[in-house]
Every structure is written in structure tokens, then in C-alpha cells.
Coordinates of C-alpha atoms and ligand atoms in Angstrom, one line a residue:
M1 CA 0.0 0.3 0.2
I2 CA 1.6 3.6 -1.0
N3 CA 0.7 5.7 2.0
V4 CA 1.1 10.0 1.2
L5 CA 4.6 10.8 3.7
P6 CA 2.8 13.7 7.0
G7 CA 4.5 16.2 5.8
N8 CA 7.7 17.3 8.8
L9 CA 7.8 13.3 7.9
A10 CA 9.0 14.5 4.4
N11 CA 10.8 17.3 5.7
L12 CA 13.7 14.7 8.3
I13 CA 14.1 12.8 4.5
A14 CA 14.8 16.3 2.8
A15 CA 16.6 17.5 5.5
G16 CA 18.7 14.9 5.3
E17 CA 20.3 16.1 1.7
V18 CA 20.4 19.5 2.8
V19 CA 21.5 19.1 6.7
G20 CA 24.4 17.2 6.5
R21 CA 26.6 18.9 9.1
P22 CA 26.9 21.6 10.7
A23 CA 28.3 23.6 8.4
S24 CA 25.6 23.5 6.0
V25 CA 23.3 25.5 7.9
L26 CA 25.7 27.8 8.6
K27 CA 25.8 28.3 4.7
E28 CA 22.1 27.8 4.3
L29 CA 21.9 31.0 6.6
M30 CA 25.0 32.7 4.8
E31 CA 22.9 33.3 1.4
N32 CA 19.7 33.4 2.6
S33 CA 20.9 36.5 4.1
I34 CA 23.0 37.2 0.9
D35 CA 19.9 36.6 -1.7
A36 CA 18.0 39.2 1.3
G37 CA 20.6 42.0 0.7
A38 CA 22.0 42.3 4.0
D39 CA 25.4 44.2 4.4
N40 CA 26.4 43.1 7.0
I41 CA 26.4 39.7 8.1
S42 CA 27.7 38.2 11.8
V43 CA 27.8 34.6 12.4
Y44 CA 27.9 33.1 16.3
V45 CA 28.9 29.2 16.7
E46 CA 28.5 27.4 20.4
D47 CA 30.2 24.4 20.7
A48 CA 30.9 23.7 16.5
G49 CA 27.2 23.9 15.7
R50 CA 25.9 21.5 18.0
T51 CA 24.3 23.3 20.5
V52 CA 24.4 27.0 18.3
I53 CA 24.1 28.4 15.2
K54 CA 23.1 32.0 15.4
V55 CA 23.3 34.6 12.1
I56 CA 22.4 38.3 12.1
D57 CA 21.6 39.5 8.6
N58 CA 20.6 44.1 7.9
G59 CA 19.3 42.1 5.1
S60 CA 15.1 42.6 3.8
G61 CA 13.7 41.3 7.1
M62 CA 10.3 39.3 6.5
D63 CA 6.4 40.4 7.2
T64 CA 4.3 38.3 9.7
E65 CA 3.0 36.4 7.2
D66 CA 6.2 35.0 5.4
A67 CA 8.0 34.7 8.9
K68 CA 5.0 32.4 9.1
I69 CA 5.0 30.5 6.2
C70 CA 9.2 30.6 5.6
F71 CA 9.6 27.1 7.4
E72 CA 7.2 25.4 4.7
R73 CA 8.5 23.3 2.0
H74 CA 8.7 25.0 -0.8
A75 CA 8.0 28.3 0.3
T76 CA 10.6 30.4 -1.6
S77 CA 10.2 34.4 -2.8
K78 CA 13.0 33.9 -5.4
I79 CA 11.3 32.1 -7.9
S80 CA 8.0 32.1 -9.1
S81 CA 7.5 30.5 -13.1
P82 CA 9.6 27.4 -14.5
E83 CA 11.4 30.6 -17.2
D84 CA 13.2 31.3 -13.7
L85 CA 14.6 28.4 -13.2
E86 CA 16.5 29.3 -16.1
K87 CA 18.3 32.0 -15.0
I88 CA 18.7 32.2 -11.7
M89 CA 20.9 34.5 -10.3
S90 CA 19.9 34.3 -6.5
Y91 CA 21.1 31.2 -3.4
G92 CA 17.9 30.2 -2.8
F93 CA 15.3 28.7 -5.5
R94 CA 14.7 25.8 -3.4
G95 CA 12.3 26.2 -0.8
E96 CA 13.7 24.4 1.4
A97 CA 16.6 25.0 3.1
L98 CA 14.9 26.4 6.4
A99 CA 12.3 23.5 6.0
S100 CA 15.0 21.0 6.7
I101 CA 16.7 23.0 9.0
A102 CA 13.6 23.1 11.1
A103 CA 12.9 19.7 11.0
V104 CA 16.3 18.5 12.6
S105 CA 16.4 21.9 15.5
R106 CA 14.8 24.3 16.9
V107 CA 14.4 27.6 15.3
V108 CA 14.0 31.2 16.5
L109 CA 13.1 33.3 13.9
K110 CA 13.3 37.5 14.6
T111 CA 12.5 39.8 12.0
R112 CA 11.8 43.2 11.1
R113 CA 11.2 44.7 7.4
E114 CA 11.8 48.9 7.4
Q115 CA 8.6 50.0 7.0
D116 CA 7.0 47.9 9.6
E117 CA 7.3 49.3 12.8
V118 CA 7.4 45.8 15.1
G119 CA 9.4 42.7 14.1
V120 CA 7.4 39.3 14.7
E121 CA 9.4 36.1 16.8
V122 CA 8.7 33.0 15.4
H123 CA 9.5 29.3 17.3
C124 CA 8.9 26.5 15.1
T125 CA 10.4 23.1 16.4
Q126 CA 10.5 19.8 14.5
S127 CA 8.4 21.9 10.8
Q128 CA 5.5 23.4 13.8
I129 CA 5.1 26.9 14.4
Q130 CA 4.8 26.9 18.5
L131 CA 4.7 30.4 18.8
C132 CA 4.2 33.7 17.0
Q133 CA 4.5 36.9 18.4
Q134 CA 5.6 40.8 17.7
V135 CA 8.8 42.0 19.4
S136 CA 11.0 44.3 18.5
T137 CA 14.0 44.1 17.1
P138 CA 16.1 45.6 14.4
K139 CA 16.1 46.2 10.6
G140 CA 16.9 42.6 9.4
C141 CA 16.6 38.9 10.6
I142 CA 17.7 37.0 13.7
I143 CA 17.7 33.0 13.0
E144 CA 18.7 30.7 15.6
V145 CA 19.3 27.7 14.9
R146 CA 19.1 25.5 18.6
D147 CA 20.5 21.5 19.0
L148 CA 20.8 20.3 16.3
F149 CA 20.0 17.3 15.2
Y150 CA 18.4 16.5 18.8
N151 CA 15.8 14.4 17.3
T152 CA 17.4 12.2 14.8
P153 CA 20.3 10.5 17.7
A154 CA 21.7 8.2 14.9
R155 CA 23.2 11.6 12.7
R156 CA 23.8 12.7 15.9
K157 CA 26.7 10.3 16.8
F158 CA 27.5 11.1 13.5
L159 CA 29.1 14.5 13.9
K160 CA 32.5 14.4 13.9
T161 CA 34.8 16.4 17.3
E162 CA 35.1 20.1 17.4
A163 CA 37.8 20.8 15.4
A164 CA 36.5 19.0 12.9
E165 CA 32.8 20.5 12.0
L166 CA 34.1 23.9 13.4
R167 CA 36.8 22.9 10.4
H168 CA 33.7 22.5 8.5
I169 CA 32.2 25.8 9.7
V170 CA 35.4 28.3 9.0
Q171 CA 35.6 26.1 4.9
E172 CA 31.7 27.1 4.5
F173 CA 31.8 30.5 6.4
G174 CA 35.7 31.3 3.6
R175 CA 33.7 30.3 0.8
V176 CA 30.4 32.6 1.4
A177 CA 32.8 35.0 2.4
L178 CA 35.3 35.5 -0.3
T179 CA 32.6 35.5 -3.0
R180 CA 31.3 39.2 -1.8
P181 CA 34.1 41.2 -0.4
Q182 CA 31.7 44.3 -0.1
I183 CA 30.0 42.9 3.0
A184 CA 31.3 42.6 6.4
F185 CA 30.9 38.9 7.8
S186 CA 31.7 38.1 11.2
L187 CA 32.0 34.9 13.1
T188 CA 32.4 33.4 16.6
H189 CA 32.6 30.2 17.7
N190 CA 32.5 30.4 22.0
N191 CA 31.9 33.6 22.0
K192 CA 36.1 34.1 20.9
Q193 CA 36.0 36.2 17.4
L194 CA 37.4 33.9 14.5
Y195 CA 37.5 36.5 11.6
N196 CA 35.8 40.0 11.7
L197 CA 35.8 40.7 7.4
R198 CA 35.6 44.4 6.9
P199 CA 33.6 45.5 3.6
V200 CA 35.5 45.6 0.7
Q201 CA 36.0 47.0 -2.9
M202 CA 38.5 44.4 -4.4
F203 CA 38.5 40.7 -4.4
V204 CA 41.8 39.7 -4.0
Q205 CA 41.6 42.6 -0.1
R206 CA 39.4 40.2 1.1
I207 CA 41.3 37.3 -0.1
A208 CA 44.0 39.0 1.9
D209 CA 41.8 38.8 5.1
F210 CA 41.0 35.9 4.8
C211 CA 43.1 33.6 3.6
G212 CA 46.8 36.2 5.2
I213 CA 48.6 38.4 2.8
S214 CA 51.1 36.3 2.4
L215 CA 49.3 33.9 -0.2
V216 CA 48.5 36.9 -1.6
K217 CA 52.1 37.5 -2.8
E218 CA 52.1 34.9 -4.1
L219 CA 48.8 35.2 -6.6
A220 CA 48.7 36.2 -9.9
A221 CA 45.4 38.2 -12.1
V222 CA 43.4 35.8 -14.6
S223 CA 41.1 37.1 -17.0
T224 CA 40.4 36.6 -20.2
D225 CA 36.4 36.8 -21.1
T226 CA 35.0 35.5 -24.4
S227 CA 31.6 34.7 -25.3
L228 CA 30.7 31.6 -23.8
V229 CA 32.3 32.6 -20.0
N230 CA 33.9 35.5 -18.1
V231 CA 36.9 33.3 -16.7
S232 CA 38.6 36.1 -14.0
G233 CA 40.2 35.7 -10.3
F234 CA 44.0 34.3 -9.4
V235 CA 46.0 31.6 -9.3
G236 CA 49.2 31.0 -7.1
N237 CA 52.9 30.4 -8.2
P238 CA 53.7 27.1 -8.2
T239 CA 56.3 27.7 -6.5
D240 CA 54.5 27.6 -3.6
A241 CA 51.8 24.9 -4.0
R242 CA 53.3 23.0 -1.6
K243 CA 51.5 25.3 1.0
T244 CA 48.1 26.2 -0.5
L245 CA 45.9 22.7 0.0
G246 CA 42.6 23.7 0.8
N247 CA 43.0 27.1 -1.4
Q248 CA 40.7 25.8 -4.4
Y249 CA 38.8 27.6 -4.5
L250 CA 36.3 28.2 -8.4
F251 CA 32.9 29.9 -8.3
V252 CA 30.3 30.4 -11.3
N253 CA 28.0 33.4 -10.7
G254 CA 29.0 33.8 -8.1
R255 CA 27.9 30.8 -6.5
Y256 CA 31.2 28.8 -4.7
F257 CA 31.1 25.0 -6.5
R258 CA 33.1 21.7 -7.1
S259 CA 34.3 20.2 -10.6
P260 CA 36.8 18.0 -10.5
Y261 CA 36.6 18.1 -14.5
I262 CA 37.4 22.4 -13.9
H263 CA 40.0 21.4 -11.2
K264 CA 41.4 19.4 -13.6
A265 CA 41.5 22.2 -15.9
I266 CA 42.7 24.8 -13.9
C267 CA 45.8 22.3 -12.7
R268 CA 46.6 21.3 -16.0
P269 CA 49.1 24.6 -17.3
Y270 CA 51.1 23.6 -14.2
E271 CA 52.1 20.1 -15.1
D272 CA 55.4 19.4 -15.0
L273 CA 55.6 22.6 -12.5
L274 CA 54.9 20.9 -9.3
K275 CA 55.9 18.1 -7.5
E276 CA 53.1 14.8 -7.6
G277 CA 50.8 15.5 -4.7
Q278 CA 50.7 19.0 -4.9
T279 CA 47.9 21.6 -6.1
P280 CA 48.0 24.7 -6.7
S281 CA 46.5 27.6 -5.3
Y282 CA 43.1 29.5 -7.2
F283 CA 40.3 31.7 -6.7
L284 CA 38.4 31.1 -10.1
F285 CA 35.5 33.1 -11.0
L286 CA 33.8 31.8 -14.0
D287 CA 30.5 34.2 -15.1
A288 CA 28.1 32.8 -18.0
D289 CA 24.7 33.1 -19.4
P290 CA 22.6 31.5 -15.8
S291 CA 20.6 29.7 -19.2
R292 CA 23.6 27.5 -20.0
I293 CA 24.5 26.8 -16.3
D294 CA 22.4 23.7 -13.9
V295 CA 22.6 24.0 -10.4
N296 CA 19.7 22.4 -9.9
I297 CA 21.8 18.8 -9.6
H298 CA 23.2 18.6 -6.8
P299 CA 20.4 19.4 -3.3
A300 CA 23.6 21.6 -1.2
K301 CA 23.8 23.1 -4.7
T302 CA 27.6 22.0 -5.2
E303 CA 28.1 21.1 -8.1
V304 CA 26.7 23.1 -11.6
K305 CA 26.7 21.1 -14.9
F306 CA 28.1 22.8 -17.7
E307 CA 26.0 22.6 -21.0
D308 CA 29.6 23.9 -22.9
E309 CA 32.1 21.6 -20.4
Q310 CA 34.3 21.0 -23.1
M311 CA 34.8 24.4 -24.3
I312 CA 34.4 25.7 -21.3
F313 CA 37.6 23.4 -20.3
E314 CA 39.7 24.7 -22.8
I315 CA 39.2 28.2 -22.5
V316 CA 39.4 27.9 -18.9
T317 CA 43.5 26.0 -19.6
A318 CA 44.0 28.9 -21.6
A319 CA 43.6 31.5 -19.1
V320 CA 45.4 29.3 -16.7
R321 CA 48.1 28.5 -18.9
Q322 CA 48.4 32.7 -20.5
T323 CA 48.8 34.0 -16.9
L324 CA 51.2 31.5 -15.5
A325 CA 53.3 31.9 -19.4
R326 CA 53.3 36.2 -18.3
N327 CA 54.3 35.9 -14.7
A328 CA 56.6 33.4 -15.7
F329 CA 56.4 30.8 -13.3
T330 CA 56.8 29.5 -16.5
P331 CA 60.5 27.3 -16.5
S332 CA 61.8 28.4 -19.9
I333 CA 65.2 26.8 -19.7
D334 CA 64.9 24.0 -16.9
F335 CA 62.3 21.6 -19.0
E336 CA 61.7 23.3 -22.0
T337 CA 65.3 24.5 -23.9
A338 CA 67.2 21.7 -21.6
P339 CA 67.6 18.4 -22.6
T340 CA 67.3 16.6 -18.9
I341 CA 70.2 14.7 -18.9
D342 CA 73.6 16.5 -20.7
F343 CA 75.0 13.4 -22.2
P344 CA 78.0 15.5 -24.0
A345 CA 79.5 17.0 -21.0
I346 CA 80.5 13.4 -20.9
S347 CA 81.3 12.8 -24.1
K348 CA 84.6 12.3 -25.7
E349 CA 85.7 15.7 -26.3
A350 CA 85.1 16.7 -22.2
P351 CA 87.6 13.5 -21.2
H352 CA 89.2 15.5 -18.1
F353 CA 85.0 15.4 -16.9
V354 CA 84.8 12.0 -16.9
V355 CA 86.9 10.9 -13.6
P356 CA 85.9 7.3 -12.6
P357 CA 84.9 6.6 -9.1
K358 CA 87.1 4.9 -6.4
I359 CA 84.8 1.4 -5.3
D360 CA 84.1 0.9 -1.4
F361 CA 80.4 -0.9 -0.9
D362 CA 79.2 -3.3 1.1
P363 CA 76.8 -5.3 -0.5
L364 CA 75.5 -6.1 3.0
F365 CA 74.1 -2.8 3.3
N366 CA 73.2 -2.2 -0.1
P367 CA 70.2 -5.4 -1.2
F368 CA 69.6 -4.3 -4.9
D369 CA 66.4 -6.6 -4.7
F370 CA 64.3 -5.5 -6.9
D371 CA 63.4 -7.1 -10.0
G372 CA 64.2 -4.6 -13.9
P373 CA 65.8 -4.4 -16.8
H374 CA 68.5 -3.0 -14.7
A375 CA 68.9 -6.0 -11.8
Q376 CA 71.4 -7.9 -13.1
V377 CA 73.6 -4.1 -13.0
Q378 CA 72.5 -3.6 -9.6
Q379 CA 74.7 -6.8 -8.8
Q380 CA 77.6 -4.5 -9.9
P381 CA 79.0 -2.8 -6.9
L382 CA 78.0 1.0 -6.9
P383 CA 80.4 3.8 -6.7
S384 CA 82.1 5.4 -3.4
S385 CA 81.2 8.5 -3.1
N386 CA 84.2 9.7 -1.8
S387 CA 85.9 11.4 -5.0
M388 CA 83.2 10.3 -6.8
D389 CA 82.7 13.3 -10.3
L390 CA 79.0 14.3 -10.2
F391 CA 76.8 17.0 -11.1
V392 CA 72.9 17.6 -10.6
Q393 CA 70.3 18.4 -13.2
G394 CA 66.9 19.5 -12.4
K395 CA 66.0 16.6 -10.4
Y396 CA 68.7 14.7 -10.7
I397 CA 72.7 14.3 -9.3
I398 CA 74.6 12.0 -12.0
A399 CA 77.4 10.6 -11.7
Q400 CA 79.5 8.7 -13.5
S401 CA 80.9 5.0 -13.3
D402 CA 83.0 2.0 -14.8
H403 CA 79.6 1.1 -16.0
G404 CA 78.5 3.7 -17.0
L405 CA 75.7 6.5 -15.7
M406 CA 74.3 6.7 -12.5
I407 CA 70.9 8.8 -12.4
V408 CA 70.0 9.3 -8.4
S409 CA 66.8 11.8 -8.1
V410 CA 67.4 14.3 -5.1
Q411 CA 64.2 14.0 -3.7
K412 CA 63.2 10.2 -3.3
A413 CA 66.8 10.4 -1.5
R414 CA 66.1 12.5 0.2
E415 CA 63.3 10.6 1.0
R416 CA 65.9 7.1 2.8
V417 CA 68.2 9.7 3.9
F418 CA 65.6 10.9 6.1
Y419 CA 63.7 7.8 6.5
D420 CA 67.0 6.0 8.2
S421 CA 67.4 9.1 10.3
F422 CA 63.8 9.1 11.4
F423 CA 62.7 5.7 11.6
P424 CA 64.4 4.6 15.0
N425 CA 62.9 8.0 16.9
L426 CA 59.5 6.6 15.7
A427 CA 58.8 3.5 16.9
E428 CA 60.2 4.4 20.7
K429 CA 56.2 5.1 22.3
E430 CA 58.1 8.6 23.4
P431 CA 59.8 10.1 20.4
V432 CA 62.2 12.3 20.7
V433 CA 61.9 15.9 20.5
E434 CA 64.7 19.0 20.8
Q435 CA 63.3 21.3 22.2
T436 CA 63.9 24.7 19.7
L437 CA 66.1 27.6 20.7
Y438 CA 63.2 29.8 20.5
P439 CA 59.5 29.1 19.6
M440 CA 58.9 29.4 16.6
T441 CA 55.4 30.9 15.6
I442 CA 54.4 29.4 11.9
S443 CA 50.6 31.2 10.3
L444 CA 48.9 28.7 8.4
S445 CA 45.4 28.5 6.4
P446 CA 42.1 28.6 8.3
E447 CA 41.9 25.4 6.9
N448 CA 45.1 24.2 8.3
H449 CA 44.6 25.9 11.7
F450 CA 41.6 23.7 12.2
L451 CA 43.1 20.7 11.3
A452 CA 46.4 21.5 13.1
I453 CA 45.3 21.7 16.3
E454 CA 42.4 18.1 15.7
N455 CA 45.8 16.6 15.0
I456 CA 48.3 17.9 17.6
D457 CA 48.6 14.6 19.6
V458 CA 49.6 12.6 16.1
F459 CA 52.2 15.7 15.6
G460 CA 53.2 14.7 19.1
R461 CA 53.5 11.2 17.7
F462 CA 55.9 12.7 15.7
G463 CA 57.6 14.4 17.7
F464 CA 57.0 18.3 17.4
D465 CA 55.4 19.9 20.2
L466 CA 52.8 22.3 19.4
R467 CA 50.6 23.8 20.9
D468 CA 48.0 26.6 19.4
L469 CA 48.4 30.2 20.0
G470 CA 44.6 31.3 18.0
Q471 CA 44.5 33.3 15.0
N472 CA 45.8 30.7 12.6
D473 CA 49.3 30.1 14.3
V474 CA 50.3 27.4 15.9
V475 CA 53.0 28.0 18.0
L476 CA 56.5 24.7 18.3
Y477 CA 58.7 23.9 21.0
G478 CA 60.2 21.3 19.9
L479 CA 60.7 19.2 16.5
P480 CA 61.8 15.7 15.7
S481 CA 65.4 14.5 16.4
G482 CA 66.7 15.2 13.3
M483 CA 65.4 17.5 12.0
S484 CA 66.8 21.1 10.9
C485 CA 65.7 23.5 12.6
E486 CA 65.7 26.2 9.7
R487 CA 62.9 28.1 9.6
K488 CA 61.4 27.8 5.9
G489 CA 62.2 23.8 6.1
V490 CA 60.2 23.1 9.2
E491 CA 56.7 24.8 8.2
D492 CA 57.0 23.3 5.2
T493 CA 57.0 20.2 6.8
L494 CA 53.6 21.0 8.7
I495 CA 52.2 21.6 5.5
E496 CA 52.8 18.1 3.7
L497 CA 52.1 16.9 7.0
L498 CA 48.3 18.6 7.3
S499 CA 48.3 17.2 3.6
A500 CA 49.6 13.6 4.3
L501 CA 46.9 13.8 7.0
R502 CA 44.1 15.6 4.9
R503 CA 45.0 12.4 2.5
G504 CA 44.5 9.3 5.3
L505 CA 48.2 8.5 5.0
I506 CA 48.7 9.2 8.4
G507 CA 47.9 6.4 11.0
E508 CA 48.4 2.5 9.5
T509 CA 51.4 1.5 10.3
I510 CA 54.7 3.3 12.5
A511 CA 56.9 2.7 8.9
Q512 CA 54.3 4.6 7.1
D513 CA 54.3 7.4 9.2
T514 CA 58.2 7.5 9.9
A515 CA 57.9 7.7 5.2
T516 CA 55.3 10.0 5.5
L517 CA 57.8 12.8 7.5
A518 CA 59.9 11.8 5.2
H519 CA 58.9 12.3 2.0
S520 CA 56.6 15.6 3.9
A521 CA 61.1 16.5 4.9
A522 CA 62.8 15.8 1.5
M523 CA 59.4 18.2 -0.9
S524 CA 59.7 20.4 2.1
M525 CA 63.5 21.2 0.8
Q526 CA 63.2 23.0 -2.7
N527 CA 66.6 23.6 -2.8
M528 CA 68.8 21.5 -5.4
P529 CA 71.9 20.4 -3.6
T530 CA 75.2 22.0 -3.9
K531 CA 77.8 19.6 -5.4
A532 CA 79.2 19.2 -2.0
E533 CA 75.4 18.5 -0.9
A534 CA 75.1 16.1 -3.7
Q535 CA 77.9 14.3 -2.6
L536 CA 76.7 14.0 0.9
L537 CA 73.2 12.9 -0.3
V538 CA 75.2 10.2 -2.3
K539 CA 77.3 9.0 0.6
E540 CA 73.8 8.8 3.0
L541 CA 72.4 7.1 1.0
M542 CA 74.6 4.3 -0.6
D543 CA 74.7 4.2 3.9
C544 CA 71.1 3.6 4.0
R545 CA 70.3 0.0 4.6
Q546 CA 67.8 -0.3 1.6
C547 CA 69.6 2.0 -0.4
A548 CA 67.9 1.8 -3.7
E549 CA 64.2 1.7 -2.5
A550 CA 62.8 4.6 -1.6
P551 CA 60.2 4.1 1.2
T552 CA 56.6 6.2 -0.4
G553 CA 57.7 3.7 -3.5
G554 CA 59.9 3.4 -6.2
K555 CA 63.6 3.5 -7.0
T556 CA 65.4 5.9 -5.6
F557 CA 68.1 5.9 -8.9
T558 CA 68.9 4.0 -11.6
I559 CA 72.1 3.1 -13.3
I560 CA 72.3 3.8 -17.8
T561 CA 74.6 1.3 -18.7
N562 CA 77.4 2.3 -21.1
E563 CA 76.3 0.1 -23.6
E564 CA 72.8 1.1 -23.1
I565 CA 74.3 4.2 -23.9
D566 CA 76.0 3.2 -26.9
K567 CA 73.0 2.2 -28.7
L568 CA 71.2 5.2 -28.2
I569 CA 74.3 7.1 -29.8
Ligands
ATP601 N1 17.6 36.2 6.2 C1 16.7 36.3 5.8 N2 16.5 37.7 4.9 C2 15.1 37.8 4.5 N3 14.8 36.5 4.4 C3 14.7 35.2 4.2 C4 16.1 34.5 5.5 N4 16.2 33.3 5.3 C5 15.1 32.8 4.6 N5 14.0 33.9 4.0 C6 12.6 33.8 3.2 O1 12.7 32.9 2.8 C7 12.6 31.9 2.2 C8 13.0 30.4 2.1 O2 14.2 30.3 2.9 P1 14.8 28.5 2.2 O3 16.1 29.3 2.6 O4 13.9 28.1 3.0 O5 14.7 28.5 0.5 P2 14.9 30.3 -0.5 O6 16.0 30.6 -0.3 O7 14.0 30.1 -1.4 O8 15.7 28.3 -1.7 P3 16.5 27.2 -1.2 O9 16.0 26.1 -0.4 O10 17.0 26.7 -1.8 O11 17.6 28.0 0.1 C9 12.7 32.7 0.9 O12 13.1 32.2 -0.2 C10 12.4 34.1 1.9 O13 12.6 34.5 1.2
MG602 MG1 17.6 29.5 1.2

């Protein structure tokens, strides 16, 4: 037998789609305030949104009738005909958000329009209006959402830790606040103000206020206007990509959205400029005719479908590529004009370059146990690095041996050397923390800051004595034993570790955690070694037990035999 669901049950089901967590409530309320024309929006949250999410705006407000009806499903002032769906410019259009929120919480709304003398207060619980009375209240809306999911214990149980939920809140707050620089926004959590974003004229000023001025210094403007789409905003310098996880923002017609497809289009021009696992920062606006975009495909409205997706892909790629080239972010010498391995340098014309290295190798410490085309060569003795003649070419150290050329990956070699130096410490129950001479304050992006605070114990296990300083800052009192205390390297290692945490790469085994720490520390070293450093690195690599393998996979070096070179030339 088919039953028509009672209204409150239908609302409860719909709420599952719209209200996933406290952050989604915050997003819907902030968007409503923007749609209502507010230029000042204050958000107050308690217990990461579990107990209170309150949004105060100075927008148009509602009259008594609307204040009562707004909690009903499909109650919207934003569209009235099917044609309106074709040209949506407001955030809202479904008339579902407040109904969904009121189905899973206790809502108190106070509102007044400019032209009204008194306002109205409405209490709505489980989709039922409990109270409606006149009240004196400022122009605009105050919506307070209490005890989210109090009537759906299973959903409440699925909420993450306070720090994790707060991170989502900050993320949503930023996504909305970034789209409207002219509007003042503030965010207060448990009586502590986290953000106070002044109204500004330019988008880049809002980025600076929200993400920090240091990020802005690494951005370059994108601007391309085509008949199909207008692409504007900023993309990051590739050399800064290590720091920018979480700073990927894509907006279409002023609305934040996710699109792995467009993300790929933005990242394509960065290929070869970034190390594996790095993502450039971007803040890109696509403006297109609303009739060619469908925002209707996901209830949270974070997915958008373009009619001319492939063309838009090409346009976005071209726009980003142009910006990278114009700002000289694309290397023209290292990658394009010079071959990676300069074979002529070891040709017959330059015999002085080729110094036969001494052989000084203990096979017990170099178990070349992997298979592969060079397996046979790997059984052979390796060059000693003491007097090895080598040179650094791009990402590689190239050394000459009796048998041919040895090509060492700088990154992978560093990983292996770091791994061997960190492992004994991580294997300890209480890792040795080396106190820094002075506490080191490090500023993080808002998201990274919350992630760091949430995982202070993880950093402790790695040997970082890290504490919260508030306002996106953390302070380090100690570092893992064996780690260089050079400031930039430490900062970058932290950021790399945060990126690994986000990708779920931490917490499985000690070996994997050590590999992640080693990888992060190696990634943080952007500089290529000098000749002397390269010699030391190769020597240290040869001293490692499994010197041929990188702890995160792959080889640390390979050898091209003389016979192979003969075949090539
Ligand atoms: N802060 C506000 N100020 C003035 N009016 C508001 C405010 N919030 C909501 N409203 C009114 O309540 C209606 C219902 O809001 P609700 O968020 O449920 O739906 P919507 O915004 O129209 O669509 P969507 O479900 O897509 O968000 C809105 O259409 C608007 O008229
Ligand atoms: Mg809405």
C-alpha cells in the first residue's frame, strides 16, 4: 500500500539532503542573508554548531506572514515560474533550506522589515510553529538554530569532533564570504571572534583578510573574456603550491562549487611545474549565461553542470596557462630548452670530466633486491661517493661509474636518508623531541590551522611539540630529533604533513608514518643540492640499508650502462 508521507516526515527526509552537518546550516543561513540584500552578516556558533548556530543580518527582513510560511517546504520568494529556473542569480530557489533545518532543530526567528514598526518572533520545532508574537527587533533577520539533530540521534552521533566540525564551519564561512567582498562578515565561536572581515572593494583584499597576506603575494591575476564564459580571479605561483592545500576555490556566477573536471582544467598548465601530490591555489570565478548552467543537480547546490563543458575546459586551461606564462611562472630553461640529461658533457670531447670513481661498497648494506631491466647492473658494485665526480641536473644527481651513468633522484634520495634517520625515533613510545632554541610561530591557512589543532597528538607522536596560539597560528617548542630547525623547512614540513593527514596517509603503521614524515621533510627542501651537498647525499644514501628503494615507493636511483648508452648514440 502506498502512503503519502506526512509533511514533517517528508521534511525530515529532505533535511538529510540539505543539512549534512552544522556547516551546511551555516551556509544556507548565510546565503539567505545575502539573497535578502544584507551588507553586514554576523555568525555566532557554539560547540561547533551542535548547540547554537545564529546568523544576524541587516537585510530586507520578512513580514509576519512570510516569517510563518518560510518554514514550509517549497516556500520561496525567489522564483515563481519555470522560466525563472533558467536564469537563477540568487543563492536560493528551492524553498527547502529553512524547512529542512526546522525539521531537525529548534529554530527561533526574529525579523523586521524597514517599513514595519514592530517585528515578529517565530519559534519552530519539528516543523511546527510553536510561537508567533510581536517583538521589537532591528531591521533584518536573526535566525537561531539550536540543538541540531536533537531528534535524529543517529545523525547527531555521526558528527565529528568539535575541531573537525569547526573546520567545516570555517570552510563554508570562507566560501561564502569570499564571493562577496563588499559585505562585512564576522564569525564568533564560543564567544571568541575568529574572523572579522571588513567590507572591501576588491576580491584580492578579501582573500588577504581571510587567507592571509602572504598567500596573496604569490597570486597572479587571471582574466579572459569569451562569448561563452568570463574567467577571472587568481591562481598561485607553482613554487608556493606546497602550502596551499585547501585554497582551491571555484565560483560560478558568484556561487562556490566543486568540479573535478574544471579542477583538472586549472591544474593542467601546472603539469611539470609541481611535484607529485601538490595542488596549486586558485580563486577562480566563471561567469556565464545562467541559462547555460544547471545548478539544479545537487540539493546542496555545490555541483553545477555546464552546457558546453568541453569548451569551458579548454578556455579555463588557456586562461590559466596565459597567466602562468605572463608572470614567468613557467620555467623556460630547465624544462623546455635544456635536455634533462646533458649527455655531451660525458662525451669523448670532454674526457677530463669523466673521473673513474673509486669502488668502496659493502654489498651487505646495499641489497638491490628489486627486479627490473637494470637488475643485473644493480648486482654490481656502486661508486663510492667520496671522490665521486658528479653533477646536479634538474631533479637529478648524475654520477659516472665504470659501468655507466648513475642517476639519483634528489627527492627520493632525501626521503630514504630522512627515513633512516627518523625511524628509530618514531618507533619509540615517547619520541625524542629536540627543544627549539626559541619558540617558532607559524601562520597557517584557516583550514590547516584547525586540522593542526585537531591533530596535535599526531604531531606529538612525530616529535613536534606544537601548541595552539589562536588566530590561525601555532607555536612550535620542539622538533623531531634529527630534523633541521631551519624555519622555512619546518613550516613546509608541517604543511606537507597536514596534506598527508587530509589524504588519510597517517596512522596506519610506524613504517608508513615514518615514510610520510620523510617524504614531507624531503618535499620541504626546495633547493637543489650544491655539488658538495650532492656528494654527501649520495654517500648517506649508500649508507642506508635499503638504499635503492624510496620509502614511499619507487627507486632512489637507476643506472644506465655503457652498453645502453652505446646503443643510444
Ligand atoms: N535572512 C533572510 N532575510 C529575509 N528573508 C529570508 C531570510 N531567510 C529566508 N528568507 C525567506 O524565506 C524563504 C525560504 O528560505 P529558504 O532558504 O528555505 O528557501 P530559498 O532560499 O528560497 O531556497 P533554498 O532552499 O534553495 O535555499 C526565502 O525564499 C526568503 O523569502
Ligand atoms: Mg535559502
